[in-house]
CSV table of C-alpha atoms in Angstrom, one decimal:
chain,number,residue,atom,x,y,z
I,1,MET,CA,70.4,112.0,107.3
I,2,SER,CA,71.6,108.5,106.5
I,3,THR,CA,75.3,107.6,106.2
I,4,ALA,CA,76.9,107.4,102.8
I,5,LYS,CA,77.0,103.9,101.3
I,6,PHE,CA,77.2,102.7,97.7
I,7,TYR,CA,75.3,99.6,96.7
I,8,GLY,CA,75.4,97.5,93.5
I,9,ILE,CA,72.2,95.5,93.3
I,10,GLY,CA,71.4,92.7,90.9
I,11,VAL,CA,67.8,92.5,89.9
I,12,GLY,CA,67.8,89.4,87.6
I,13,VAL,CA,66.9,89.6,84.0
I,14,GLY,CA,63.2,90.6,84.1
I,15,ASP,CA,61.0,88.5,86.3
I,16,PRO,CA,60.5,90.5,89.5
I,17,GLU,CA,60.2,87.3,91.5
I,18,MET,CA,64.0,86.7,90.9
I,19,LEU,CA,64.7,89.5,93.4
I,20,THR,CA,66.5,88.4,96.6
I,21,LEU,CA,65.3,89.5,100.0
I,22,LYS,CA,68.6,91.3,100.4
I,23,ALA,CA,68.0,93.4,97.3
I,24,ILE,CA,64.5,94.3,98.5
I,25,ARG,CA,65.9,95.3,101.9
I,26,ALA,CA,68.5,97.5,100.2
I,27,PHE,CA,65.9,99.2,97.9
I,28,LYS,CA,64.1,100.5,101.0
I,29,GLU,CA,67.3,102.2,102.2
I,30,LEU,CA,68.2,104.1,99.0
I,31,ASP,CA,68.2,107.9,98.7
I,32,VAL,CA,69.4,107.8,95.1
I,33,VAL,CA,68.6,105.0,92.6
I,34,VAL,CA,71.2,104.9,89.8
I,35,LEU,CA,69.9,103.4,86.5
I,36,PRO,CA,72.4,102.6,83.8
I,37,GLU,CA,71.3,102.8,80.2
I,38,ALA,CA,73.1,102.2,76.9
I,39,LYS,CA,71.1,105.0,75.1
I,40,LYS,CA,69.7,108.1,76.6
I,41,ALA,CA,66.0,107.8,77.8
I,42,GLU,CA,65.6,104.2,76.7
I,43,GLY,CA,63.8,103.4,79.9
I,44,SER,CA,64.8,101.0,82.6
I,45,THR,CA,63.7,97.4,83.2
I,46,ALA,CA,65.6,97.5,86.4
I,47,TYR,CA,63.5,100.4,87.6
I,48,GLU,CA,60.2,98.7,86.8
I,49,ILE,CA,61.3,95.7,88.9
I,50,ALA,CA,62.4,97.8,91.9
I,51,ARG,CA,60.0,100.7,92.0
I,52,GLU,CA,57.4,99.2,94.3
I,53,TYR,CA,60.0,98.7,97.0
I,54,LEU,CA,61.7,102.1,96.8
I,55,LYS,CA,61.1,104.6,99.6
I,56,GLU,CA,59.0,107.6,98.9
I,57,GLY,CA,61.0,110.5,97.5
I,58,ALA,CA,63.9,108.4,96.4
I,59,GLU,CA,65.7,110.2,93.6
I,60,THR,CA,66.4,108.5,90.3
I,61,LEU,CA,69.6,109.2,88.4
I,62,PHE,CA,69.9,107.8,84.9
I,63,VAL,CA,73.5,107.3,83.8
I,64,GLU,CA,74.5,106.7,80.2
I,65,PHE,CA,77.1,104.1,79.2
I,66,PRO,CA,77.0,104.4,75.4
I,67,MET,CA,78.7,101.7,73.3
I,68,LEU,CA,81.3,104.0,71.7
I,69,LYS,CA,84.2,102.7,69.6
I,70,SER,CA,86.7,105.0,71.2
I,71,VAL,CA,88.0,103.6,74.5
I,72,GLU,CA,88.8,107.2,75.6
I,73,ALA,CA,85.3,108.4,75.0
I,74,ARG,CA,83.9,105.5,76.9
I,75,LYS,CA,86.2,106.2,79.8
I,76,GLU,CA,85.1,109.8,79.8
I,77,PHE,CA,81.5,108.8,80.2
I,78,ARG,CA,82.4,106.4,83.0
I,79,LYS,CA,84.3,109.1,84.8
I,80,ARG,CA,81.5,111.6,84.5
I,81,ASN,CA,79.0,109.0,85.8
I,82,ALA,CA,81.3,108.1,88.7
I,83,ASP,CA,81.7,111.8,89.6
I,84,MET,CA,77.9,112.3,89.8
I,85,ILE,CA,77.6,109.3,92.1
I,86,VAL,CA,80.5,110.4,94.3
I,87,GLU,CA,78.9,113.8,94.7
I,88,HIS,CA,75.7,112.1,96.1
I,89,LEU,CA,77.9,109.9,98.4
I,90,LYS,CA,79.8,112.9,99.7
I,91,ALA,CA,76.5,114.5,100.6
I,92,GLY,CA,76.0,111.5,102.9
I,93,LYS,CA,73.4,109.7,100.8
I,94,LYS,CA,72.8,106.0,100.3
I,95,VAL,CA,73.2,105.4,96.5
I,96,GLY,CA,72.2,102.1,94.8
I,97,PHE,CA,73.3,101.1,91.3
I,98,LEU,CA,70.7,98.8,89.8
I,99,THR,CA,71.9,96.2,87.4
I,100,ILE,CA,70.2,93.6,85.2
I,101,GLY,CA,71.4,90.1,86.0
I,102,ASP,CA,74.3,90.1,88.4
I,103,PRO,CA,76.4,93.1,89.3
I,104,MET,CA,79.7,91.2,89.0
I,105,THR,CA,79.0,89.5,85.7
I,106,TYR,CA,79.3,91.9,82.7
I,107,SER,CA,77.8,94.9,84.4
I,108,THR,CA,78.7,98.6,84.0
I,109,TYR,CA,78.5,98.8,87.9
I,110,VAL,CA,82.2,97.8,87.9
I,111,TYR,CA,83.1,100.9,85.9
I,112,ILE,CA,81.9,103.0,88.8
I,113,LEU,CA,83.8,100.8,91.4
I,114,GLU,CA,87.0,101.6,89.5
I,115,TYR,CA,86.7,105.2,90.5
I,116,LEU,CA,85.8,104.8,94.2
I,117,ASP,CA,88.4,105.1,96.8
I,118,GLY,CA,87.5,102.2,99.2
I,119,VAL,CA,86.7,104.6,102.0
I,120,ILE,CA,83.0,105.0,101.4
I,121,PRO,CA,81.4,101.6,102.3
I,122,VAL,CA,80.4,99.4,99.3
I,123,GLU,CA,78.0,96.5,99.3
I,124,THR,CA,77.4,94.4,96.3
I,125,ILE,CA,74.2,92.3,96.3
I,126,PRO,CA,74.3,89.4,93.8
I,127,GLY,CA,71.5,88.7,91.3
I,128,ILE,CA,70.5,85.8,89.0
I,129,SER,CA,72.6,86.1,85.9
I,130,SER,CA,71.2,85.8,82.4
I,131,PHE,CA,72.7,82.3,81.8
I,132,SER,CA,71.6,81.1,85.3
I,133,ASP,CA,68.1,82.3,84.6
I,134,MET,CA,68.1,80.6,81.2
I,135,SER,CA,69.3,77.2,82.4
I,136,SER,CA,66.7,77.0,85.1
I,137,ARG,CA,64.0,78.3,82.9
I,138,PHE,CA,64.6,75.3,80.5
I,139,ASN,CA,65.6,72.8,83.2
I,140,LEU,CA,68.9,72.5,81.5
I,141,PRO,CA,72.0,71.8,83.7
I,142,LEU,CA,74.8,74.3,83.2
I,143,VAL,CA,77.5,72.1,84.7
I,144,MET,CA,77.6,68.8,86.6
I,145,GLY,CA,80.1,66.6,88.4
I,146,GLU,CA,83.7,67.2,87.3
I,147,GLU,CA,82.7,69.2,84.2
I,148,SER,CA,83.8,72.7,83.5
I,149,LEU,CA,81.7,75.7,82.5
I,150,LYS,CA,82.8,78.7,80.4
I,151,VAL,CA,81.1,82.0,79.6
I,152,VAL,CA,82.3,83.7,76.5
I,153,SER,CA,81.2,87.1,75.2
I,154,LEU,CA,81.7,86.8,71.4
I,155,ASN,CA,83.4,89.5,69.3
I,156,GLY,CA,85.1,89.7,65.9
I,157,GLU,CA,88.4,88.3,67.3
I,158,THR,CA,87.1,85.3,69.3
I,159,ASP,CA,88.8,82.0,68.4
I,160,ILE,CA,85.6,80.1,68.3
I,161,VAL,CA,87.0,76.6,67.8
I,162,GLY,CA,89.6,77.2,70.6
I,163,GLU,CA,86.8,78.2,72.9
I,164,ILE,CA,84.7,75.2,72.0
I,165,ASN,CA,87.7,73.0,72.7
I,166,SER,CA,88.4,74.6,76.1
I,167,ALA,CA,85.4,73.5,78.2
I,168,ASP,CA,82.6,71.0,78.6
I,169,ASN,CA,79.8,73.5,78.7
I,170,ILE,CA,80.0,76.9,77.1
I,171,VAL,CA,77.6,79.8,77.3
I,172,PHE,CA,78.1,82.1,74.2
I,173,MET,CA,76.8,85.6,74.7
I,174,LYS,CA,76.4,88.3,72.0
I,175,VAL,CA,75.7,85.7,69.3
I,176,SER,CA,73.8,87.9,66.8
I,177,ARG,CA,76.8,89.5,65.0
I,178,ASN,CA,78.9,86.4,65.2
I,179,PHE,CA,76.3,83.8,64.3
I,180,ASP,CA,77.9,82.5,61.0
I,181,LYS,CA,81.3,82.0,62.5
I,182,LEU,CA,79.8,80.4,65.6
I,183,ARG,CA,77.8,78.0,63.5
I,184,ALA,CA,80.8,77.1,61.4
I,185,GLY,CA,82.8,76.4,64.6
I,186,LEU,CA,80.1,74.2,66.0
I,187,GLU,CA,79.9,72.3,62.7
I,188,ALA,CA,83.7,71.9,62.4
I,189,THR,CA,83.9,70.4,65.9
I,190,GLY,CA,80.8,68.1,65.5
I,191,ASN,CA,78.7,70.0,68.0
I,192,LEU,CA,75.8,71.3,65.9
I,193,GLU,CA,73.4,69.0,67.7
I,194,ASN,CA,74.6,69.8,71.2
I,195,ILE,CA,73.1,73.3,71.5
I,196,ILE,CA,70.2,75.4,72.5
I,197,MET,CA,69.9,78.9,71.3
I,198,VAL,CA,67.5,81.3,72.9
I,199,SER,CA,66.6,84.8,71.8
I,200,ASN,CA,64.8,87.4,73.9
I,201,CYS,CA,64.7,84.9,76.8
I,202,GLY,CA,61.7,85.3,79.1
I,203,LYS,CA,60.1,87.9,76.9
I,204,GLU,CA,56.9,87.6,74.8
I,205,THR,CA,59.1,87.4,71.7
I,206,GLN,CA,61.2,84.5,73.1
I,207,GLU,CA,62.4,82.0,70.4
I,208,ILE,CA,64.0,78.7,71.1
I,209,ASN,CA,66.1,77.0,68.5
I,210,PHE,CA,67.9,73.6,68.4
I,211,ASP,CA,68.6,73.6,64.7
I,212,LEU,CA,70.8,76.3,63.3
I,213,THR,CA,71.2,75.0,59.8
I,214,LYS,CA,68.6,77.1,58.0
I,215,MET,CA,69.0,80.3,60.1
I,216,GLU,CA,70.4,83.6,58.7
I,217,GLU,CA,72.7,85.8,60.7
I,218,GLU,CA,70.7,88.9,59.8
I,219,ASP,CA,67.6,87.4,61.5
I,220,ILE,CA,69.2,86.7,64.8
I,221,PRO,CA,67.9,89.1,67.5
I,222,TYR,CA,70.4,91.1,69.5
I,223,PHE,CA,69.5,89.4,72.8
I,224,THR,CA,70.5,85.9,71.8
I,225,THR,CA,72.5,83.4,73.9
I,226,LEU,CA,73.6,79.9,72.9
I,227,ILE,CA,74.5,77.1,75.3
I,228,LEU,CA,76.7,74.3,74.1
I,229,LYS,CA,76.8,71.1,76.1
I,230,LYS,CA,79.4,68.8,74.6
I,231,GLY,CA,77.9,65.9,76.5
I,232,GLY,CA,74.8,66.2,74.5
I,233,ILE,CA,71.5,68.0,74.9
I,234,ASN,CA,68.9,65.5,73.7
I,235,GLN,CA,68.4,63.9,77.2
I,236,TRP,CA,67.2,67.3,78.5
I,237,LYS,CA,64.8,68.3,75.7
I,238,LYS,CA,61.9,66.5,77.4
I,239,PHE,CA,61.8,69.3,80.0
I,240,ILE,CA,61.9,72.2,77.4
I,241,SER,CA,58.6,73.4,76.2
P,1,MET,CA,45.0,67.4,96.9
P,2,SER,CA,47.5,69.4,95.0
P,3,THR,CA,48.6,68.5,91.5
P,4,ALA,CA,52.0,66.8,91.2
P,5,LYS,CA,54.9,69.0,90.4
P,6,PHE,CA,58.7,68.7,91.0
P,7,TYR,CA,60.7,71.8,91.9
P,8,GLY,CA,64.4,72.3,92.1
P,9,ILE,CA,65.0,75.3,94.4
P,10,GLY,CA,68.3,77.1,94.9
P,11,VAL,CA,68.7,78.7,98.4
P,12,GLY,CA,72.1,80.4,98.0
P,13,VAL,CA,75.1,79.4,100.1
P,14,GLY,CA,74.0,80.3,103.6
P,15,ASP,CA,72.7,83.8,104.0
P,16,PRO,CA,68.8,83.4,104.2
P,17,GLU,CA,68.5,86.9,102.6
P,18,MET,CA,69.9,85.4,99.4
P,19,LEU,CA,66.6,83.7,98.8
P,20,THR,CA,64.5,84.9,95.9
P,21,LEU,CA,60.9,85.8,96.1
P,22,LYS,CA,60.2,82.9,93.7
P,23,ALA,CA,61.9,80.4,96.0
P,24,ILE,CA,59.8,81.6,99.0
P,25,ARG,CA,56.6,81.3,97.0
P,26,ALA,CA,57.5,77.8,96.0
P,27,PHE,CA,58.4,76.8,99.6
P,28,LYS,CA,54.8,77.6,100.6
P,29,GLU,CA,53.4,75.1,98.1
P,30,LEU,CA,55.5,72.1,99.0
P,31,ASP,CA,54.0,68.9,100.4
P,32,VAL,CA,57.4,67.2,100.5
P,33,VAL,CA,60.8,68.9,101.0
P,34,VAL,CA,63.7,66.9,99.7
P,35,LEU,CA,67.0,67.6,101.4
P,36,PRO,CA,70.2,66.1,99.9
P,37,GLU,CA,73.1,65.2,102.1
P,38,ALA,CA,76.5,63.7,101.4
P,39,LYS,CA,76.5,61.8,104.6
P,40,LYS,CA,73.5,60.4,106.5
P,41,ALA,CA,72.1,62.7,109.2
P,42,GLU,CA,74.7,65.4,108.6
P,43,GLY,CA,71.9,68.0,109.0
P,44,SER,CA,70.9,70.5,106.3
P,45,THR,CA,71.8,74.2,105.9
P,46,ALA,CA,69.2,74.4,103.1
P,47,TYR,CA,66.5,73.3,105.6
P,48,GLU,CA,67.5,75.9,108.1
P,49,ILE,CA,67.2,78.6,105.5
P,50,ALA,CA,63.8,77.4,104.2
P,51,ARG,CA,62.0,76.2,107.3
P,52,GLU,CA,60.2,79.4,108.3
P,53,TYR,CA,58.5,79.6,104.9
P,54,LEU,CA,57.3,75.9,104.7
P,55,LYS,CA,53.7,75.1,105.2
P,56,GLU,CA,52.6,73.4,108.3
P,57,GLY,CA,52.8,69.6,108.0
P,58,ALA,CA,55.2,69.6,105.1
P,59,GLU,CA,57.0,66.3,105.0
P,60,THR,CA,60.8,66.3,104.9
P,61,LEU,CA,62.7,63.6,103.0
P,62,PHE,CA,66.5,63.3,103.4
P,63,VAL,CA,68.2,61.7,100.5
P,64,GLU,CA,71.8,60.6,100.6
P,65,PHE,CA,74.2,61.1,97.7
P,66,PRO,CA,77.4,59.6,99.2
P,67,MET,CA,80.7,60.3,97.4
P,68,LEU,CA,81.5,56.7,96.5
P,69,LYS,CA,84.3,55.7,94.2
P,70,SER,CA,82.2,53.3,92.2
P,71,VAL,CA,80.2,54.9,89.5
P,72,GLU,CA,77.7,52.0,89.6
P,73,ALA,CA,77.2,52.4,93.4
P,74,ARG,CA,76.6,56.2,93.0
P,75,LYS,CA,74.0,55.5,90.3
P,76,GLU,CA,72.3,53.0,92.5
P,77,PHE,CA,71.8,55.7,95.2
P,78,ARG,CA,70.6,58.2,92.6
P,79,LYS,CA,68.1,55.7,91.2
P,80,ARG,CA,66.8,54.9,94.7
P,81,ASN,CA,66.4,58.6,95.6
P,82,ALA,CA,64.6,59.3,92.3
P,83,ASP,CA,62.3,56.3,92.9
P,84,MET,CA,61.3,57.7,96.4
P,85,ILE,CA,60.6,61.1,94.8
P,86,VAL,CA,58.6,59.7,91.9
P,87,GLU,CA,56.5,57.8,94.4
P,88,HIS,CA,55.5,61.1,96.1
P,89,LEU,CA,54.9,62.7,92.7
P,90,LYS,CA,52.7,59.8,91.6
P,91,ALA,CA,50.6,60.4,94.7
P,92,GLY,CA,49.9,63.9,93.4
P,93,LYS,CA,52.2,65.8,95.7
P,94,LYS,CA,54.2,68.9,95.2
P,95,VAL,CA,57.8,67.9,95.9
P,96,GLY,CA,60.7,70.4,96.2
P,97,PHE,CA,64.4,69.5,96.0
P,98,LEU,CA,66.4,72.1,98.0
P,99,THR,CA,69.9,72.8,96.8
P,100,ILE,CA,72.7,75.0,98.2
P,101,GLY,CA,73.8,77.6,95.7
P,102,ASP,CA,72.1,77.1,92.3
P,103,PRO,CA,70.3,73.9,91.2
P,104,MET,CA,71.9,74.0,87.7
P,105,THR,CA,75.5,74.5,88.9
P,106,TYR,CA,77.1,71.4,90.3
P,107,SER,CA,74.0,70.2,92.2
P,108,THR,CA,72.7,66.7,92.8
P,109,TYR,CA,69.3,67.9,91.8
P,110,VAL,CA,70.3,67.1,88.2
P,111,TYR,CA,70.7,63.4,89.1
P,112,ILE,CA,67.0,63.3,89.9
P,113,LEU,CA,66.0,65.1,86.7
P,114,GLU,CA,67.8,62.3,84.8
P,115,TYR,CA,65.2,59.8,86.0
P,116,LEU,CA,62.1,61.8,85.4
P,117,ASP,CA,60.0,61.3,82.3
P,118,GLY,CA,59.1,64.9,81.3
P,119,VAL,CA,55.4,64.3,81.9
P,120,ILE,CA,55.2,65.5,85.5
P,121,PRO,CA,55.8,69.3,85.4
P,122,VAL,CA,59.2,70.5,86.5
P,123,GLU,CA,60.1,74.0,87.7
P,124,THR,CA,63.7,75.0,88.4
P,125,ILE,CA,64.2,78.1,90.5
P,126,PRO,CA,67.7,79.5,90.2
P,127,GLY,CA,69.8,80.5,93.3
P,128,ILE,CA,72.9,82.5,93.9
P,129,SER,CA,75.9,80.2,93.2
P,130,SER,CA,78.9,80.0,95.5
P,131,PHE,CA,81.2,81.9,93.1
P,132,SER,CA,78.6,84.6,92.5
P,133,ASP,CA,78.1,85.0,96.3
P,134,MET,CA,81.9,85.2,96.8
P,135,SER,CA,82.5,87.8,94.2
P,136,SER,CA,79.8,90.1,95.5
P,137,ARG,CA,80.8,89.6,99.1
P,138,PHE,CA,84.3,90.9,98.3
P,139,ASN,CA,83.2,93.4,95.6
P,140,LEU,CA,85.4,91.6,93.2
P,141,PRO,CA,84.2,91.6,89.5
P,142,LEU,CA,83.9,88.1,88.1
P,143,VAL,CA,84.0,89.1,84.4
P,144,MET,CA,83.9,92.4,82.6
P,145,GLY,CA,83.7,93.8,79.0
P,146,GLU,CA,84.9,91.2,76.5
P,147,GLU,CA,86.6,89.0,79.0
P,148,SER,CA,85.8,85.3,79.5
P,149,LEU,CA,84.9,83.5,82.7
P,150,LYS,CA,85.6,79.8,83.5
P,151,VAL,CA,84.6,77.6,86.3
P,152,VAL,CA,86.7,74.6,87.0
P,153,SER,CA,86.1,71.8,89.5
P,154,LEU,CA,89.6,70.5,90.2
P,155,ASN,CA,90.5,66.9,90.3
P,156,GLY,CA,93.6,64.8,90.1
P,157,GLU,CA,93.6,64.9,86.3
P,158,THR,CA,93.0,68.6,85.7
P,159,ASP,CA,95.5,70.2,83.3
P,160,ILE,CA,96.0,73.2,85.5
P,161,VAL,CA,98.3,75.3,83.2
P,162,GLY,CA,95.9,74.5,80.3
P,163,GLU,CA,93.0,75.8,82.3
P,164,ILE,CA,94.9,78.9,83.4
P,165,ASN,CA,95.7,79.6,79.7
P,166,SER,CA,92.1,79.1,78.6
P,167,ALA,CA,90.3,82.1,80.1
P,168,ASP,CA,90.7,85.6,81.6
P,169,ASN,CA,89.0,84.9,84.9
P,170,ILE,CA,88.9,81.4,86.4
P,171,VAL,CA,87.1,80.1,89.5
P,172,PHE,CA,88.8,77.0,90.8
P,173,MET,CA,86.6,74.9,93.1
P,174,LYS,CA,87.7,71.9,95.2
P,175,VAL,CA,91.1,73.4,95.8
P,176,SER,CA,92.0,71.6,99.1
P,177,ARG,CA,93.3,68.3,97.6
P,178,ASN,CA,94.9,70.0,94.6
P,179,PHE,CA,96.5,73.0,96.2
P,180,ASP,CA,100.2,72.2,95.5
P,181,LYS,CA,99.5,71.6,91.9
P,182,LEU,CA,97.4,74.7,91.5
P,183,ARG,CA,100.0,76.9,93.2
P,184,ALA,CA,102.7,75.4,90.9
P,185,GLY,CA,100.6,76.2,87.9
P,186,LEU,CA,99.9,79.7,89.1
P,187,GLU,CA,103.6,80.2,89.6
P,188,ALA,CA,104.6,78.8,86.3
P,189,THR,CA,102.3,81.1,84.4
P,190,GLY,CA,103.2,84.2,86.5
P,191,ASN,CA,99.8,84.5,88.2
P,192,LEU,CA,100.7,84.0,91.8
P,193,GLU,CA,99.7,87.6,92.6
P,194,ASN,CA,96.5,87.6,90.6
P,195,ILE,CA,94.4,85.5,93.0
P,196,ILE,CA,92.2,85.6,96.0
P,197,MET,CA,91.6,82.3,97.9
P,198,VAL,CA,88.7,82.0,100.3
P,199,SER,CA,88.0,79.2,102.7
P,200,ASN,CA,84.6,78.7,104.5
P,201,CYS,CA,83.2,81.7,102.7
P,202,GLY,CA,80.6,83.6,104.8
P,203,LYS,CA,81.1,81.4,107.8
P,204,GLU,CA,82.7,82.3,111.2
P,205,THR,CA,85.8,80.4,110.2
P,206,GLN,CA,86.2,82.4,106.9
P,207,GLU,CA,89.8,82.9,105.8
P,208,ILE,CA,90.9,85.2,103.0
P,209,ASN,CA,94.4,84.7,101.4
P,210,PHE,CA,96.2,86.6,98.7
P,211,ASP,CA,99.6,85.0,99.3
P,212,LEU,CA,99.9,81.3,98.8
P,213,THR,CA,103.7,81.0,99.2
P,214,LYS,CA,103.8,79.8,102.8
P,215,MET,CA,100.7,77.7,102.8
P,216,GLU,CA,100.6,73.9,103.2
P,217,GLU,CA,98.1,71.8,101.3
P,218,GLU,CA,97.2,69.8,104.4
P,219,ASP,CA,96.0,73.0,106.1
P,220,ILE,CA,93.6,74.1,103.4
P,221,PRO,CA,90.0,73.6,104.5
P,222,TYR,CA,87.6,71.5,102.3
P,223,PHE,CA,85.4,74.5,101.3
P,224,THR,CA,88.0,76.5,99.6
P,225,THR,CA,87.6,78.4,96.3
P,226,LEU,CA,90.3,80.4,94.4
P,227,ILE,CA,89.5,83.1,91.9
P,228,LEU,CA,92.2,84.0,89.4
P,229,LYS,CA,91.9,87.3,87.6
P,230,LYS,CA,94.7,87.5,85.0
P,231,GLY,CA,94.1,91.2,84.6
P,232,GLY,CA,95.2,91.6,88.2
P,233,ILE,CA,93.6,91.8,91.5
P,234,ASN,CA,95.4,94.7,93.3
P,235,GLN,CA,93.0,97.3,92.1
P,236,TRP,CA,90.1,95.6,93.8
P,237,LYS,CA,91.8,94.9,97.2
P,238,LYS,CA,90.6,98.3,98.5
P,239,PHE,CA,87.1,96.9,98.8
P,240,ILE,CA,88.0,93.6,100.5
P,241,SER,CA,88.1,93.7,104.3
């Protein structure tokens, strides 16, 4: 029997070639593969990426992190998921939590770490985050020289103009439900032309937009990210196809 | 003869296992391997990581990006480097620019892109950035839930308190020459206990510090990064050894 260990493993956002050698080495060790999902039985992109490297007989464990309004209800789900994982660890198993993108960047993996005691060894293996994938895919620099970079997950309370004023380059995530306000903020600060907005990045349904003026909030897909480069974006368009 | 193509390839910050499959596939294609260095003949960590995957007879091209005060002089070096690379591309070669960390995050790779015309194909392959490597190495979440993340490269003009007030989690890079000011800003905003500072991350000389009070600016190594988590850091220390 192997010795208990908990892994958080980033698998990138979809392209299996974004896996690191370290992730692949870890896959081969796992007794239990934990796959987070927002809805029950929605399937797992992370599993599709990892499956060819997993050892025969590795167990899969789907854990649900539903987007509930009640903080208490969300915590209850997290606790239940952590308990299931700890049970496997206490049985001496190697358990790996697979995460889209990077495990330390907006991942539910952290909600399991919160419940661990620090005695069972933990190894986190970084992955290519969604914004890093997107910037390389379009040959668009995220941040250069003495500039700053900010990553903002939009919600109803975000002070958009404040965020725009606070950095040289800003990645806005969760754009779909906040599109009108974001566009208004970009217009108010004279930044409408300094952006690229990408929906369903890397998928067959990928859409790239530089001009937001005629778009409607209701048409923006859920997986939409906008990058603002206050130094301008025109000089980089030559590489974006 | 292969068809001309320019690659920017992130190799992570030192651990060869942080290479992606995509980077390895690209290494095998390269006719010319471009290795940036800040000082002439300083050697190349990127080359050490990549060398076992390169095809036999691949040419290496060291390009110097010295840290000169004059912007004009820096631009001259960049232009000369770009010219050398374009010459190889015009000869129909596949040329790969290797970069520590991620090519779109504070890399000199971008200074070559600026001189390309968009006709020769460009492929950028992301890598694990220094701050992503550091957060995973210490099992320390970079950003969770609805929080924001900011990355700041410190210089003499940085408004440190302004930066601290502008995000939930902040990665401060280039700490060494700005340590006293940074510590004062952390103290003024009540954040002295919410930080981890790491020097020479991942190297034999690695140092981890949580308490800045007795440190002296002149003792801080050049490769030092500080992560501020305004939500507190104590709950994560159990995983940091």
